[in-house]
mmCIF file of N, CA and C in Angstrom:
data_model
loop_
_atom_site.group_PDB
_atom_site.id
_atom_site.type_symbol
_atom_site.label_atom_id
_atom_site.label_comp_id
_atom_site.label_asym_id
_atom_site.label_seq_id
_atom_site.Cartn_x
_atom_site.Cartn_y
_atom_site.Cartn_z
ATOM 1 N N MET J 270 21.808 15.068 41.381
ATOM 2 C CA MET J 270 21.244 14.285 40.419
ATOM 3 C C MET J 270 22.438 13.570 39.941
ATOM 4 N N GLY J 271 23.293 12.966 40.597
ATOM 5 C CA GLY J 271 24.351 12.009 39.867
ATOM 6 C C GLY J 271 24.234 10.713 39.346
ATOM 7 N N GLY J 272 23.113 10.370 39.728
ATOM 8 C CA GLY J 272 22.459 9.029 39.277
ATOM 9 C C GLY J 272 22.771 7.964 40.006
ATOM 10 N N HIS J 273 23.336 8.433 41.324
ATOM 11 C CA HIS J 273 23.540 7.313 42.272
ATOM 12 C C HIS J 273 22.466 6.649 43.029
ATOM 13 N N PRO J 274 22.060 5.844 43.403
ATOM 14 C CA PRO J 274 20.797 5.318 44.256
ATOM 15 C C PRO J 274 20.405 6.035 45.333
ATOM 16 N N GLU J 275 21.886 6.332 45.854
ATOM 17 C CA GLU J 275 21.913 6.808 47.342
ATOM 18 C C GLU J 275 21.273 8.317 47.132
ATOM 19 N N ASP J 276 21.346 8.909 45.963
ATOM 20 C CA ASP J 276 20.993 10.215 45.867
ATOM 21 C C ASP J 276 19.474 10.655 46.208
ATOM 22 N N SER J 277 18.935 9.654 46.137
ATOM 23 C CA SER J 277 17.452 9.710 46.160
ATOM 24 C C SER J 277 16.736 8.927 47.635
ATOM 25 N N LEU J 278 17.621 8.685 48.281
ATOM 26 C CA LEU J 278 17.209 8.455 49.594
ATOM 27 C C LEU J 278 17.415 9.220 50.633
ATOM 28 N N VAL J 279 16.225 9.176 51.444
ATOM 29 C CA VAL J 279 16.092 10.000 52.609
ATOM 30 C C VAL J 279 15.795 9.222 53.610
ATOM 31 N N VAL J 280 15.709 9.984 55.145
ATOM 32 C CA VAL J 280 15.285 9.114 56.309
ATOM 33 C C VAL J 280 14.363 10.174 56.410
ATOM 34 N N LEU J 281 13.263 9.445 56.799
ATOM 35 C CA LEU J 281 12.233 9.891 57.912
ATOM 36 C C LEU J 281 12.670 9.485 59.221
ATOM 37 N N ILE J 282 12.558 11.026 59.873
ATOM 38 C CA ILE J 282 12.947 10.741 61.474
ATOM 39 C C ILE J 282 11.837 11.388 62.060
ATOM 40 N N ARG J 283 11.198 10.439 63.236
ATOM 41 C CA ARG J 283 9.813 11.048 63.999
ATOM 42 C C ARG J 283 10.402 11.137 65.407
ATOM 43 N N TRP J 284 10.006 12.094 66.306
ATOM 44 C CA TRP J 284 10.465 12.044 67.599
ATOM 45 C C TRP J 284 9.136 12.549 68.610
ATOM 46 N N LEU J 285 9.448 12.769 69.914
ATOM 47 C CA LEU J 285 8.851 13.330 70.381
ATOM 48 C C LEU J 285 9.627 14.098 71.455
ATOM 49 N N GLN J 286 9.200 15.507 71.583
ATOM 50 C CA GLN J 286 9.872 16.449 72.531
ATOM 51 C C GLN J 286 8.745 17.413 72.995
ATOM 52 N N ALA J 287 8.955 17.662 74.202
ATOM 53 C CA ALA J 287 8.216 18.416 75.140
ATOM 54 C C ALA J 287 6.701 18.209 74.866
ATOM 55 N N GLY J 288 6.243 17.148 74.407
ATOM 56 C CA GLY J 288 4.617 16.605 74.453
ATOM 57 C C GLY J 288 4.332 16.817 72.914
ATOM 58 N N ARG J 289 5.171 17.299 71.945
ATOM 59 C CA ARG J 289 4.404 16.837 70.894
ATOM 60 C C ARG J 289 5.360 16.190 69.806
ATOM 61 N N ARG J 290 4.737 15.581 69.170
ATOM 62 C CA ARG J 290 5.307 14.817 67.947
ATOM 63 C C ARG J 290 5.638 15.525 66.741
ATOM 64 N N THR J 291 6.498 15.211 66.384
ATOM 65 C CA THR J 291 7.324 16.070 64.941
ATOM 66 C C THR J 291 7.938 14.847 64.295
ATOM 67 N N GLU J 292 7.809 15.362 62.926
ATOM 68 C CA GLU J 292 8.477 14.589 61.801
ATOM 69 C C GLU J 292 9.527 15.381 60.773
ATOM 70 N N GLU J 293 10.527 14.975 60.146
ATOM 71 C CA GLU J 293 11.533 15.521 59.314
ATOM 72 C C GLU J 293 12.089 14.393 58.513
ATOM 73 N N THR J 294 12.344 14.999 57.235
ATOM 74 C CA THR J 294 12.953 13.824 56.566
ATOM 75 C C THR J 294 14.457 14.503 56.063
ATOM 76 N N VAL J 295 15.203 13.678 56.095
ATOM 77 C CA VAL J 295 16.883 14.623 55.914
ATOM 78 C C VAL J 295 17.310 12.906 55.073
ATOM 79 N N PRO J 296 18.711 13.685 54.390
ATOM 80 C CA PRO J 296 19.525 12.957 53.543
ATOM 81 C C PRO J 296 19.894 11.926 54.334
ATOM 82 N N VAL J 297 20.399 10.403 53.680
ATOM 83 C CA VAL J 297 20.603 9.647 54.278
ATOM 84 C C VAL J 297 22.066 9.915 55.077
ATOM 85 N N ALA J 298 23.160 10.794 54.394
ATOM 86 C CA ALA J 298 24.085 10.877 55.085
ATOM 87 C C ALA J 298 24.046 11.797 56.488
ATOM 88 N N MET J 299 23.144 12.697 56.372
ATOM 89 C CA MET J 299 22.840 13.464 57.619
ATOM 90 C C MET J 299 22.312 12.732 58.672
ATOM 91 N N ALA J 300 21.337 11.593 58.805
ATOM 92 C CA ALA J 300 20.634 11.104 59.473
ATOM 93 C C ALA J 300 20.942 11.091 60.625
ATOM 94 N N ARG J 301 21.981 9.995 60.847
ATOM 95 C CA ARG J 301 22.857 9.572 62.262
ATOM 96 C C ARG J 301 22.895 10.864 63.046
ATOM 97 N N HIS J 302 23.492 11.858 62.325
ATOM 98 C CA HIS J 302 24.130 13.255 63.008
ATOM 99 C C HIS J 302 22.504 13.958 63.540
ATOM 100 N N ARG J 303 21.683 14.051 62.540
ATOM 101 C CA ARG J 303 20.428 14.773 63.235
ATOM 102 C C ARG J 303 19.662 13.932 64.139
ATOM 103 N N ARG J 304 19.951 12.482 64.221
ATOM 104 C CA ARG J 304 19.091 11.817 65.164
ATOM 105 C C ARG J 304 19.836 12.151 66.674
ATOM 106 N N ASN J 305 21.376 12.124 66.651
ATOM 107 C CA ASN J 305 21.969 12.456 67.403
ATOM 108 C C ASN J 305 21.419 13.717 68.172
ATOM 109 N N GLU J 306 21.452 14.932 67.335
ATOM 110 C CA GLU J 306 21.409 16.288 67.900
ATOM 111 C C GLU J 306 20.057 16.260 68.375
ATOM 112 N N LEU J 307 19.119 15.526 67.811
ATOM 113 C CA LEU J 307 17.816 15.807 68.391
ATOM 114 C C LEU J 307 18.099 15.086 70.004
ATOM 115 N N GLU J 308 18.313 13.975 70.018
ATOM 116 C CA GLU J 308 18.456 13.272 71.274
ATOM 117 C C GLU J 308 19.066 14.276 72.158
ATOM 118 N N ALA J 309 20.503 14.762 72.326
ATOM 119 C CA ALA J 309 21.013 15.887 72.521
ATOM 120 C C ALA J 309 20.232 16.880 73.041
ATOM 121 N N GLN J 310 19.218 17.161 72.364
ATOM 122 C CA GLN J 310 18.009 18.155 72.827
ATOM 123 C C GLN J 310 17.211 17.590 73.616
ATOM 124 N N GLY J 311 16.969 16.407 73.972
ATOM 125 C CA GLY J 311 15.909 15.908 75.217
ATOM 126 C C GLY J 311 14.927 15.404 74.343
ATOM 127 N N ALA J 312 14.960 15.316 72.955
ATOM 128 C CA ALA J 312 14.223 14.203 72.084
ATOM 129 C C ALA J 312 13.927 12.967 72.269
ATOM 130 N N VAL J 313 12.650 12.434 71.920
ATOM 131 C CA VAL J 313 13.120 11.142 71.801
ATOM 132 C C VAL J 313 12.525 10.535 70.791
ATOM 133 N N VAL J 314 13.613 9.946 70.218
ATOM 134 C CA VAL J 314 13.100 9.526 68.351
ATOM 135 C C VAL J 314 12.622 8.295 68.594
ATOM 136 N N TYR J 315 11.497 7.940 68.121
ATOM 137 C CA TYR J 315 10.706 6.666 68.259
ATOM 138 C C TYR J 315 10.495 6.147 66.656
ATOM 139 N N TRP J 316 10.594 6.805 65.519
ATOM 140 C CA TRP J 316 10.727 6.244 64.349
ATOM 141 C C TRP J 316 11.573 6.925 63.345
ATOM 142 N N SER J 317 12.335 6.118 62.650
ATOM 143 C CA SER J 317 13.496 6.396 61.692
ATOM 144 C C SER J 317 13.219 5.342 60.510
ATOM 145 N N GLU J 318 13.266 5.728 59.152
ATOM 146 C CA GLU J 318 12.909 4.662 57.991
ATOM 147 C C GLU J 318 13.670 5.386 56.739
ATOM 148 N N ARG J 319 14.162 4.372 56.352
ATOM 149 C CA ARG J 319 14.360 5.019 54.914
ATOM 150 C C ARG J 319 13.488 5.096 53.925
ATOM 151 N N LEU J 320 13.434 6.364 52.806
ATOM 152 C CA LEU J 320 12.435 6.285 52.302
ATOM 153 C C LEU J 320 13.215 6.760 50.667
ATOM 154 N N VAL J 321 12.696 6.403 49.635
ATOM 155 C CA VAL J 321 13.044 6.710 48.277
ATOM 156 C C VAL J 321 12.380 8.254 47.864
ATOM 157 N N ASN J 322 12.705 9.116 47.741
ATOM 158 C CA ASN J 322 12.297 10.138 47.418
ATOM 159 C C ASN J 322 11.746 10.128 46.005
ATOM 160 N N ALA J 323 10.657 10.820 45.417
ATOM 161 C CA ALA J 323 9.721 10.696 44.685
ATOM 162 C C ALA J 323 10.351 11.458 43.261
ATOM 163 N N PHE J 324 10.900 12.702 43.698
ATOM 164 C CA PHE J 324 11.460 13.734 42.506
ATOM 165 C C PHE J 324 12.832 13.738 42.107
#
């Protein structure tokens, strides 16, 4: 809660892995790392979008 706009930004990531669709929200700073991690595990990331966290 530092008052910076980026504090409230998260990224919604949706992916397909082993026939299952899954989604997760992560802080913007972690999003690229998480996407790379998922792809390394064989997931197909088909959607990522920045969202403003409501709280």
